[in-house]
Every structure is written in C-alpha cells, then in structure tokens.
Coordinates of C-alpha atoms in Angstrom, one line a residue:
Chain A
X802 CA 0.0 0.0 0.0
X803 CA 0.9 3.5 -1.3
X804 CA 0.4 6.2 1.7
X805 CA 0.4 9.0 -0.6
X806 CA -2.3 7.4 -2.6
X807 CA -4.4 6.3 0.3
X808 CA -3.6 10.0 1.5
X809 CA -2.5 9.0 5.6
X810 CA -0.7 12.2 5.9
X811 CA -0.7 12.9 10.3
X812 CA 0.5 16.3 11.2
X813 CA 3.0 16.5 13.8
X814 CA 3.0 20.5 15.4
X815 CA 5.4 22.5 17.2
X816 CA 6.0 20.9 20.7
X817 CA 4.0 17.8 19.8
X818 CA 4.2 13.8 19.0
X819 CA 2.6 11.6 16.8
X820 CA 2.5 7.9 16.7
X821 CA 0.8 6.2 13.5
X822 CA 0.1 2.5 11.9
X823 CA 1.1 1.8 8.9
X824 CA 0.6 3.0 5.9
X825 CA 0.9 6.7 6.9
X826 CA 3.5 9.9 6.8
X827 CA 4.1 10.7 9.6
X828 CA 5.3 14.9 8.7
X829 CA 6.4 18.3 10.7
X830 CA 6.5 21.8 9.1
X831 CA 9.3 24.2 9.2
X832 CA 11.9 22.7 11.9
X833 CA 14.3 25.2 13.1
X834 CA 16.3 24.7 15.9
X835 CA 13.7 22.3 17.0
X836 CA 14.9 18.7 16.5
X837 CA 12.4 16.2 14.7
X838 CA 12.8 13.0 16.1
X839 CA 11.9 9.9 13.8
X840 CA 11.5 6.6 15.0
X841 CA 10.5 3.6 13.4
X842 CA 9.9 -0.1 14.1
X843 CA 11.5 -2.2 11.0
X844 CA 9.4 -5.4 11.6
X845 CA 5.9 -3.8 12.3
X846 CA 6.1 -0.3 9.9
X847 CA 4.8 1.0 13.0
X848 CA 6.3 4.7 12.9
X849 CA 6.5 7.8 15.5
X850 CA 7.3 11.4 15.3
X851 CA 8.4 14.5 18.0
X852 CA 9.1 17.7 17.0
X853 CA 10.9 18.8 20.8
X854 CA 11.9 22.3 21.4
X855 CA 14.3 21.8 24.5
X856 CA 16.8 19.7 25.5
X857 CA 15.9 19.0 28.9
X858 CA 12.7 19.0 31.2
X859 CA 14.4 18.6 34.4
X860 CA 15.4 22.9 34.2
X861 CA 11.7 23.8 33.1
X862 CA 9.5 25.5 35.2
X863 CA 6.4 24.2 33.2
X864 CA 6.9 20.6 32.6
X865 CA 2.7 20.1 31.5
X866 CA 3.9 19.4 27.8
X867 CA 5.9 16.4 27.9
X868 CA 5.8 16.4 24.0
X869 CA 8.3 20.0 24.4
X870 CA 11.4 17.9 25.7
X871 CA 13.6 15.7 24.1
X872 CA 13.9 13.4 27.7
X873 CA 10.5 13.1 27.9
X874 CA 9.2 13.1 24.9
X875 CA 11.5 10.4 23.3
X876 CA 10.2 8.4 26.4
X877 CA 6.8 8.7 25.6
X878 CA 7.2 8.3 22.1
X879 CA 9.0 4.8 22.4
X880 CA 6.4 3.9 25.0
X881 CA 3.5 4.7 22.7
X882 CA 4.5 2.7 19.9
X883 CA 5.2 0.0 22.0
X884 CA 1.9 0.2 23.1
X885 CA 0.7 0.1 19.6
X886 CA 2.4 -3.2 18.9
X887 CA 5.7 -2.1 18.1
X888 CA 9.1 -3.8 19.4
X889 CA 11.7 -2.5 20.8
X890 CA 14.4 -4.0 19.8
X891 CA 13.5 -3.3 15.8
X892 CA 13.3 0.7 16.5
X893 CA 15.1 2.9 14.7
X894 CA 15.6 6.7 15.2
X895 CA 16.7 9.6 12.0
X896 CA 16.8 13.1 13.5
X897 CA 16.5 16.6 11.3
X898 CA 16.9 19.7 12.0
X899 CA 18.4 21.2 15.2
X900 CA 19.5 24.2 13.3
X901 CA 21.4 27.7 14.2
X902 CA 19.1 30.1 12.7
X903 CA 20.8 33.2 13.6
X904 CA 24.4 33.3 13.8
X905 CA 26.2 36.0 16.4
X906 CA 29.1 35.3 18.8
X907 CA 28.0 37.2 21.2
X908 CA 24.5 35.9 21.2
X909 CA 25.1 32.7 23.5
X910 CA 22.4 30.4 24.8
X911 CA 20.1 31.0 22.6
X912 CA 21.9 30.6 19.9
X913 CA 23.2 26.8 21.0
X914 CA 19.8 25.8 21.2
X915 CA 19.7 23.9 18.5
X916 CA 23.3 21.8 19.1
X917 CA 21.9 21.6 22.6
X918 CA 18.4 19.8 21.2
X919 CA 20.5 17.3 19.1
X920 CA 22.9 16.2 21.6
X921 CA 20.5 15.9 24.7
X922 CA 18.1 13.2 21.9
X923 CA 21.2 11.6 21.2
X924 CA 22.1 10.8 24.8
X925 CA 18.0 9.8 25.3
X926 CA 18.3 7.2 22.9
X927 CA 21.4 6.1 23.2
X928 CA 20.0 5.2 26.9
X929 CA 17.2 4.0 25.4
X930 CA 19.5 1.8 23.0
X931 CA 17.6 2.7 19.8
X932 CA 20.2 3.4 17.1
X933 CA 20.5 6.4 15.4
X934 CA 20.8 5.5 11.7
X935 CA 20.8 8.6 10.1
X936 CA 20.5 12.1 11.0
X937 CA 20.3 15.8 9.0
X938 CA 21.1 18.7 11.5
X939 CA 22.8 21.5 12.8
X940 CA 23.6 24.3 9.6
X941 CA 21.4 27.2 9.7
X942 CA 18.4 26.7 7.7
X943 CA 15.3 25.1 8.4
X944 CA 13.6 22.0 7.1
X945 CA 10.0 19.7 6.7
X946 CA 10.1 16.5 7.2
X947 CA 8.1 13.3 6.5
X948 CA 8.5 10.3 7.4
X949 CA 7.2 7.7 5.5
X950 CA 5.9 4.1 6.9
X951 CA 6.3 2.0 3.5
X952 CA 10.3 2.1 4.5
X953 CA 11.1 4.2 6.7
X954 CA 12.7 6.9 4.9
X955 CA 13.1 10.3 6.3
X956 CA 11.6 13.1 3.3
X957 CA 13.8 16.6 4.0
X958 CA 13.0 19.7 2.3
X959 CA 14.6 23.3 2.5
X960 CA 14.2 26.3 1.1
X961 CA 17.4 27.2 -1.1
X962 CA 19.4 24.0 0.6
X963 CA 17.4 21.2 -1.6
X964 CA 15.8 18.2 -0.8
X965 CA 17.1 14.5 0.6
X966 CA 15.9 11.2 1.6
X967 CA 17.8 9.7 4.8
Chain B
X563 CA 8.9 33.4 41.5
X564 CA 7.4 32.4 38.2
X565 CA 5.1 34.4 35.6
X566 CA 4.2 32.9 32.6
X567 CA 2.1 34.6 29.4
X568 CA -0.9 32.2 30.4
X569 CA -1.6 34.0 34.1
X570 CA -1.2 37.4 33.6
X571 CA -4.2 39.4 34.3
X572 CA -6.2 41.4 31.9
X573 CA -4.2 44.6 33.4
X574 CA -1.0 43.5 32.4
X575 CA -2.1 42.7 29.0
X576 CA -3.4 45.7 28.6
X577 CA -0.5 47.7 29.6
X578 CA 1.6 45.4 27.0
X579 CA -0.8 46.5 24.4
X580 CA -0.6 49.9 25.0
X581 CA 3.3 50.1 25.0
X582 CA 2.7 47.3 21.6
X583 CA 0.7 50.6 20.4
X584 CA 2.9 53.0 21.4
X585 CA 6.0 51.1 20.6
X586 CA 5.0 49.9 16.7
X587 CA 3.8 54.2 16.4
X588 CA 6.8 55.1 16.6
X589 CA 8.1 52.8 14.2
X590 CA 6.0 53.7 12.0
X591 CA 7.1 57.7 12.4
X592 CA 10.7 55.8 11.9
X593 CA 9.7 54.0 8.8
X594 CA 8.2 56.8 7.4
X595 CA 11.5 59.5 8.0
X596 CA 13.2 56.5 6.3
X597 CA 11.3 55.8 3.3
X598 CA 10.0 59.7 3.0
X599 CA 6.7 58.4 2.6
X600 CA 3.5 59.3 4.5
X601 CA 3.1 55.7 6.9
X602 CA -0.5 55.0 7.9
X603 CA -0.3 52.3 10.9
X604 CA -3.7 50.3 12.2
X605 CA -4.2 49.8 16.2
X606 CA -1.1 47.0 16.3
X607 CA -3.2 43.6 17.5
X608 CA -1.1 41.9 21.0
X609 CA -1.8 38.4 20.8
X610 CA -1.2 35.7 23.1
X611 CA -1.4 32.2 21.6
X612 CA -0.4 29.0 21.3
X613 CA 3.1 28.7 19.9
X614 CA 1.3 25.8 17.5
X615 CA -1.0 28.8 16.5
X616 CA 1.7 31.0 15.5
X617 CA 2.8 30.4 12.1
X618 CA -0.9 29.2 11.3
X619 CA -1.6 33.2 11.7
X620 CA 1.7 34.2 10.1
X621 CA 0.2 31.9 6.8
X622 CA 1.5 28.4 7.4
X623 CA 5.0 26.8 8.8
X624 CA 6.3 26.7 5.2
X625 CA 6.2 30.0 3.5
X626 CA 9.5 32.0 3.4
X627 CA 10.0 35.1 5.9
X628 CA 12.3 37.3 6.8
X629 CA 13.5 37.4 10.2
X630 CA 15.5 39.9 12.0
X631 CA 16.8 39.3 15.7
X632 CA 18.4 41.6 18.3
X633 CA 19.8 41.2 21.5
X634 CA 18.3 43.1 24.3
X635 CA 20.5 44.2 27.3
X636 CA 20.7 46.5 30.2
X637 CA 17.9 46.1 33.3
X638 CA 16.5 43.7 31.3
X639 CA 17.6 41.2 28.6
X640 CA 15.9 38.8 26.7
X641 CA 15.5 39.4 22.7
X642 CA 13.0 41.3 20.1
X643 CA 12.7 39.9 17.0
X644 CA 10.5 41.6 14.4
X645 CA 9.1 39.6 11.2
X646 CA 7.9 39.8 7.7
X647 CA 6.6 37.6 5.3
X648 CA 8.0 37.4 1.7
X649 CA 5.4 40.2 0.0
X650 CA 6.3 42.6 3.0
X651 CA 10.4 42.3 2.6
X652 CA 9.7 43.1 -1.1
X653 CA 7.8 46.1 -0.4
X654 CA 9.9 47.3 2.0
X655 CA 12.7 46.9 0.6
X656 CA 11.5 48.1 -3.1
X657 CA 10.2 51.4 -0.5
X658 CA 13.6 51.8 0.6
X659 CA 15.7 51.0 -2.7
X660 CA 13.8 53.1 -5.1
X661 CA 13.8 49.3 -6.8
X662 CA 12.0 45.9 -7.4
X663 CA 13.3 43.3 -5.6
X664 CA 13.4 40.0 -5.9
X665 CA 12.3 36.9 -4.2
X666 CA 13.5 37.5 -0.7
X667 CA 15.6 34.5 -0.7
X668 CA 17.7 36.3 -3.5
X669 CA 17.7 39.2 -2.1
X670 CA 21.3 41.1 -2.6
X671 CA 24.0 42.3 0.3
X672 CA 22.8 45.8 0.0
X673 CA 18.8 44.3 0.0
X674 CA 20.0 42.3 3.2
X675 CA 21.6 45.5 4.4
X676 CA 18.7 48.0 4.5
X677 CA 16.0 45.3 5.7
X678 CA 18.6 44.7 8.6
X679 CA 19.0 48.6 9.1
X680 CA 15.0 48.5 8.8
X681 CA 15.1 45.9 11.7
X682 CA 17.3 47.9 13.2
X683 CA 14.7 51.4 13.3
X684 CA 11.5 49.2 14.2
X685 CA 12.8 47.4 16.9
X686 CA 15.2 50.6 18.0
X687 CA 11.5 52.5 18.4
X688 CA 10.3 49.9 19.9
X689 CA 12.4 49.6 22.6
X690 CA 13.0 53.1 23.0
X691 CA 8.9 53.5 24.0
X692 CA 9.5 50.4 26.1
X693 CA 12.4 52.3 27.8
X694 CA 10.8 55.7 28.2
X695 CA 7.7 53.8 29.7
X696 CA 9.3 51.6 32.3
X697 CA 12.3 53.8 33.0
X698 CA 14.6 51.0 32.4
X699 CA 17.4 50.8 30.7
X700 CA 17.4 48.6 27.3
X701 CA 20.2 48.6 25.1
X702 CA 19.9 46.7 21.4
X703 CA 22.5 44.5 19.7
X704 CA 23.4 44.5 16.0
X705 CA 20.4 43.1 14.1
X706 CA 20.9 39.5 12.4
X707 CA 19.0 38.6 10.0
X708 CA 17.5 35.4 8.8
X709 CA 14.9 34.3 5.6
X710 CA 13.6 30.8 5.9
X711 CA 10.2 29.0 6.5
X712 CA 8.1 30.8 8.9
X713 CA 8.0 27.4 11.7
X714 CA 12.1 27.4 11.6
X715 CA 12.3 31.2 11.8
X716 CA 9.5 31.4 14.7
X717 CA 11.6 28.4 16.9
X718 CA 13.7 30.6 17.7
X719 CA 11.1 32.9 20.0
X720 CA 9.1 30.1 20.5
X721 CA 12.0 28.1 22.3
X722 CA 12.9 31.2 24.5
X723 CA 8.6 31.5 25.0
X724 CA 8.8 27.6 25.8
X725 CA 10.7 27.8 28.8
X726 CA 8.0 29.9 30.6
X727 CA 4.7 28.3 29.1
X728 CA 3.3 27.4 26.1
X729 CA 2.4 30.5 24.5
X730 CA 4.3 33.4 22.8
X731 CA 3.4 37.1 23.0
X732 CA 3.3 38.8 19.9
X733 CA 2.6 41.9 18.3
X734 CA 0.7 42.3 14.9
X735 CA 1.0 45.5 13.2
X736 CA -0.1 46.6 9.7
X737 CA 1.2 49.7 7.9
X738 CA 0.0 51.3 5.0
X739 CA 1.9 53.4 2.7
X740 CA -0.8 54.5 -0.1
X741 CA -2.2 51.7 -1.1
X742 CA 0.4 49.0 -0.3
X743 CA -0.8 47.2 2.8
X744 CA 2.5 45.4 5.3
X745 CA 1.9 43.6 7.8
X746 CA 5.1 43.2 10.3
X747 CA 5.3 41.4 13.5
X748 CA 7.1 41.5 16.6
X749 CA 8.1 39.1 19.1
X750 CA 9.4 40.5 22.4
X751 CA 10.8 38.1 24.3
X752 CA 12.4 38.5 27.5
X753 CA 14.6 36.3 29.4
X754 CA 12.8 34.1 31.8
X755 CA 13.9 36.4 35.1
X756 CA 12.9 40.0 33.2
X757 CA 9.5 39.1 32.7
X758 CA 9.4 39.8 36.4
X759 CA 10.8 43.6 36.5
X760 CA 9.5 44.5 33.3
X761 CA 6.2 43.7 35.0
X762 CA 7.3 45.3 38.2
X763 CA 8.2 48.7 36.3
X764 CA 5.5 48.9 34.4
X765 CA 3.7 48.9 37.9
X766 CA 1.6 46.1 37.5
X767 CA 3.2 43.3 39.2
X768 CA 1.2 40.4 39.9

C-alpha cells in the first residue's frame, strides 16, 4: 500500500508527537532549531514522530507538555509505539533539523539551542539503546520533514538547501 | 517566583498592548522618516497564543520570511525579534531601494543590508517606547537577519517562549503606505527572570 495514494498524511506541530500505523507519513513543518525525532519499528512499519523544542525538562518550570522535551518526549514516544504493537528492539531513530538560525558570537544560549536539542536526543536514545541511523542537522536553515511508513525513509525539504531522503 | 504569558491578568495585557501601540507608532514615524513616505499604521493587534497557532496566523509553517533578531541588554535582557513575510520584505525593501526586488531568498548584500538597518529602526523604536515607559534601561544588539520558512524562523522565540509556558506574546502591526498594505510582527521576548521587572516597572506586578 501507497500512503500517498491512500492519503494518511498525520500532522506532527510544534512541541507535539505523533505515533501512526502503517501506511501513513508521519510529517512536521518548518523545523528550526527544534529537533524532529523519527522513530520507526523495521518489523511492524509501526512509525513515530516529535518535533521537541528543548533539550531537557528537568530545568523547566512548566513541565505540562511532555511532548516540548527531548527526555521526555522520546520516552513517551517509544512507550507509545510500544503500546501500539511495536518492538523495541526493531526501533530505529533519524533526526532533522536542530538548526542555528541566527548566527552572532555574542549571542550565547540562545543561539546553541539547536546543538543543545540534538545532543541531549542523542544521549535519550542512546539510553534507550535505539540506534541512530541517520541524521540531518545543525547548519542554519530550516527543514520539513516526512516520514514515511512503506520504508522508513526520512523526506527533508529546505528552502534554497534542496531536498534529501535519509 | 514564576510568571508565565498564560496567568497574567487582563491589566498586564493591557499595559503590554498599549506600550505594543505605542511602541509599533513610533516605528511607523521611523519608517516613514526612512522611506520619506506618508506611513499609515492600524491599532497594532497583542496576541497571546499558542506557539502551535503562530505560524498558522503568520500563513503556514512553510512559506519564506524574513526574520530579524536583536539582543536586548541593560535592566533587562531577553530578545525582540521583528518579522515579515515574503510580500512585506519586497515592499519594504523596493520602499527603501527606489527598486524591485526580488524573491527575498535572493535578495542582494545591499537588499539584506537596508531590511537589517529596517530591523534595526523598528525594533530601536520599539524599545525606546518600552524604555521611556518603564524607565529601564534597554540597550539593542546589532540586528541578524534570517529568511527561511516561517516554523524554523518562529523556533527561535518560540523556544525562548517555551521555557516559561506554552504561549508566545506577539505583536501584529499593519502599515500602510498608499495603497500598499505590510503587515510586520514583533516578538518581544524576555529572558525568563525580566519578565518579572519588566512587570514590576511597568507597575503592574502580579
């Protein structure tokens, strides 16, 4: 089955996760320094998707949104497809994105956001011993993705840095 | 102590508005020495939504905009970063160039230049009408200046927003200069510990 053609497209927003059956696409809009975290279960198609915004939510003062972090919402993401039917041991994760969008020296934290996203999902699922097979990020441009359940290739597109399948 | 966009009372928003109103009218008189055109501006619209919402009302995640950030610093820091979509940049900067321009992701070093300098007056006005009402000190950085898809461009205050809450305050203004219509945004966004004595000077402390 086709997803295009049967037309499963599931919307993943800012701050937000998304776990799907296939055949879907699983996509997110417009990744910044945000960090799109794609995971997918080899064996079952079963696929997931968080688009996380911080690194961390152990130094929020809000932590309501578990969907915002990359600790938790990695967690949750792995748990939910799990729940679906997936297995554990067959998930694979591609990140995009984690971008530098604005580039000054002086401009510090803010700046490293992005570096700071990819490195803190790294270290989740590294605990969480799901490899990381391929992965688009840092530069300073953003990017939509999709992820598509047939194979679990990763769709990127840019504006003025071209498109790529990982 | 911790304030976040979602429990500020209809007081404080109101005061944010009115310094939103103030702040963007200036600009406006700014844009207009500028450009040496006659700038009309509408009642600037302070919104407080969902960051998910944001780039809905900017048009979508995907289309291109031009970004410009700046550093704040002094009593309070945080950033201000002041937006337009592709049709706006290429007003502007045909405004300011005496030229057309073209699509903003082309646009030249000298293009680049005078929307950053343009940046540089709106958010400059801004401030200064923040400053002058709060009698604090704010000081601006050097613009940068960014043009990508509006969702990449908008993490940026979003992520700074996200630390607080799950909203972002923003500022809608629309300026008309005969019968061109721009629509510009800004995005104030102060470090987690000024929202407190920006709130504080502005004499409406929670």
């Amino acid at each position: 089955m086709n997803a295009t053609e049967i037309n499963i497209i599931v919307k993943v927003g800012m701050a937000d996760l998304k776990v799907a059956d296939h055949p879907c696409i699983l996509t997110t809009l417009g990744l910044g320094s945000c960090v799109g975290v794609a995971l997918y279960d080899t064996k079952t198609k079963i696929s997931g998707l968080a688009h996380v915004m911080l690194p961390s939510s152990l130094q929020a003062r809000n932590r309501s949104n578990i969907a915002k972090f990359a600790d938790t919402a990695i967690v949750c993401l792995v748990e939910e497809m799990i729940t679906k039917g997936a297995n554990k041991n067959s998930i694979i994760a591609k990140l995009a994105g984690g971008a530098q969008m604005f580039t000054l020296n002086e401009m510090s934290d803010i700046m490293k956001i992005g570096a700071r996203n990819v490195a803190a999902a790294k270290e989740i699922l590294e605990n969480l011993k799901i490899p990381i097979v391929a992965e688009d990020t840092g530069g300073n441009y953003g990017r939509t993705i999709e992820l598509y359940s047939e194979d679990g290739r990763l769709f990127i597109k840019t504006i003025g840095y071209g498109v790529k399948n990982i | 102590m911790s304030i976040n966009l979602e429990n500020l009372n209809a007081l404080q928003i109101d005061v944010l508005k009115e310094i939103g109103n103030i702040g963007s009218g200036n600009a406006a008189t700014a844009l207009a020495a500028m450009i040496n055109k006659k700038i009309d501006m509408q009642v600037p619209k302070v919104k407080i939504v969902e960051f998910k919402e944001v780039s809905t009302l900017l048009g979508g995640e995907e289309i291109p905009v031009v970004g410009i950030l700046l550093k704040i610093e002094g009593d309070i820091t945080g950033s201000i970063m002041f937006i337009l979509d592709h049709k706006a940049s290429q007003v502007l900067v045909n405004l300011m160039m005496g030229k057309n321009a073209e699509d903003p992701v082309e646009f030249d070093d000298m293009q680049v230049s005078a929307l950053k300098e343009l940046g540089n007056i709106m958010a400059g006005s801004y401030l200064g009408s923040l400053s002058m009402l709060t009698n604090l000190k704010i000081i601006s950085s050097v613009p940068v200046l960014a043009m990508d898809m509006a969702g990449a461009i908008l993490s940026v205050p979003a992520i700074e927003f996200g630390k607080v809450g799950d909203t972002v305050l923003y500022i809608e203004t629309e300026f008309t200069e005969g019968s061109t219509k721009v629509q510009g945004d800004f995005f104030l966004i102060p470090d987690v510990d000024s929202y407190e004595i920006l709130l504080k000077a502005i004499g409406v402390n929670a």
